[in-house]
Amino acid sequence: MDAGVQERLDDFIRRKGLRRTGQRDMIIKSVFSQDDHFTAEELFDRVRKSSSDISRATVYRTLGLLVEADLLREIDLGENQTTYDPNFLDKPSHNHLVCIDCGRVLEFEDAQIDLLNDSVTRRLGFRPVRQTLKIEASCEQLRLNGRCTNLIASRLTGKRLRKKR
Amino acid sequence: MDAGVQERLDDFIRRKGLRRTGQRDMIIKSVFSQDDHFTAEELFDRVRKSSSDISRATVYRTLGLLVEADLLREIDLGENQTTYDPNFLDKPSHNHLVCIDCGRVLEFEDAQIDLLNDSVTRRLGFRPVRQTLKIEASCEQLRLNGRCTNLIASRLTGKRLRKKR
DNA sequence: GTTATTGCAAATGATTTGCACAAGG
DNA sequence: CCTTGTGCAAATCATTTGCAATAAC
């Protein structure tokens, strides 16, 4: 876990007159112990494994806190559950590419995209605050070779292959 | 309403072995009679005004149909309700700018952005299918003048000024 | 001691669904 | 007719919330 996280959260907590608790510490450790995207429910399961005295409500409430403190970000992957992305601390303006064949999500940064979007925003008479780019795309691998390692991998792990509906 | 809509839907319906019904016709007319974004519930209210024998369930089911037929698109404006955008027929690759001060949503097209995103996608080894760019920004007007006509307008109309939460 | 935090279970709210009846082709 | 579509009400399911007990500071 990035050393700065705990510190930044402490700042936030102090500034808002809130309190540091054991539950919050555990949840934060779990959130930032890895860099996969996750849902509230997935996090709840993960957290439960280390200590069972953390309730679902506290998980939801702490997630809200982390988002408010800008340590964690909600992203839209087209699911009906909110997905959380813990990687904005390291890569403050990364984007997401979602493969419509295998459901895999890639993160990428691109300074040119950022610049272009900023300039468009200014041209419209606004000051840019945040931008969210999601690219849905299909595997060249799958199209050219008739198979895609990610597709196979996700079948093995039982992950969902496509959006619902 | 764009003349092509009904036709395109008829095609879709025929291809899938479905049926054209009075309710679907009414809903489609309502959806494409204007170009504002809307939620399922808002559409339900609108549709109810012209004919009261359309149920909420049918509205939801027809929305699903229109999305599947690619006549209508779901967009994410950060609300807890799905928002629908009827303007992708006219502007197939437009983007959204959401003002965090007044909540107003602007649509804009930009060929450069499209090209750049496509090229990034290819560089990552994928074939681009669809891209979604949402820019959150703040009013220059508000910052410079201390007021923003949109902000005032949205106060008058009682629209929400900021995201929830 | 105060006040924020937690766990629990109940409440919420958007969306979906089962089923009997109605209607399109 | 035969099958799809509809309305209704009940069911789902993620998320939120009221409240009494608990723990920060």
PDB file of C-alpha atoms (C1' of nucleotides) in Angstrom, chain A residues 6-20 24 65, chain C residues 5, chain D residues 25:
ATOM      1  CA  GLN A   6      -3.001   6.616   5.230  1.00  0.00           C
ATOM      2  CA  GLU A   7      -1.512  10.048   5.685  1.00  0.00           C
ATOM      3  CA  ARG A   8      -3.796  11.685   3.183  1.00  0.00           C
ATOM      4  CA  LEU A   9      -6.804  10.071   4.742  1.00  0.00           C
ATOM      5  CA  ASP A  10      -5.697  11.183   8.195  1.00  0.00           C
ATOM      6  CA  ASP A  11      -5.511  14.728   6.898  1.00  0.00           C
ATOM      7  CA  PHE A  12      -8.963  14.466   5.478  1.00  0.00           C
ATOM      8  CA  ILE A  13     -10.353  12.969   8.657  1.00  0.00           C
ATOM      9  CA  ARG A  14      -8.786  15.620  10.840  1.00  0.00           C
ATOM     10  CA  ARG A  15      -9.945  18.426   8.616  1.00  0.00           C
ATOM     11  CA  LYS A  16     -13.510  17.194   8.719  1.00  0.00           C
ATOM     12  CA  GLY A  17     -13.546  16.486  12.443  1.00  0.00           C
ATOM     13  CA  LEU A  18     -14.003  12.773  11.889  1.00  0.00           C
ATOM     14  CA  ARG A  19     -12.361   9.844  13.655  1.00  0.00           C
ATOM     15  CA  ARG A  20      -9.885   7.185  12.763  1.00  0.00           C
ATOM     16  CA  ARG A  24     -11.653   2.208   8.495  1.00  0.00           C
ATOM     17  CA  LEU A  65     -15.584   8.647   2.504  1.00  0.00           C
TER      18      LEU A  65
ATOM     19  C1'  DT C   5     -19.091   5.442  14.374  1.00  0.00           C
TER      20       DT C   5
ATOM     21  C1'  DC D  25     -10.528  11.820  21.421  1.00  0.00           C
TER      22       DC D  25
END
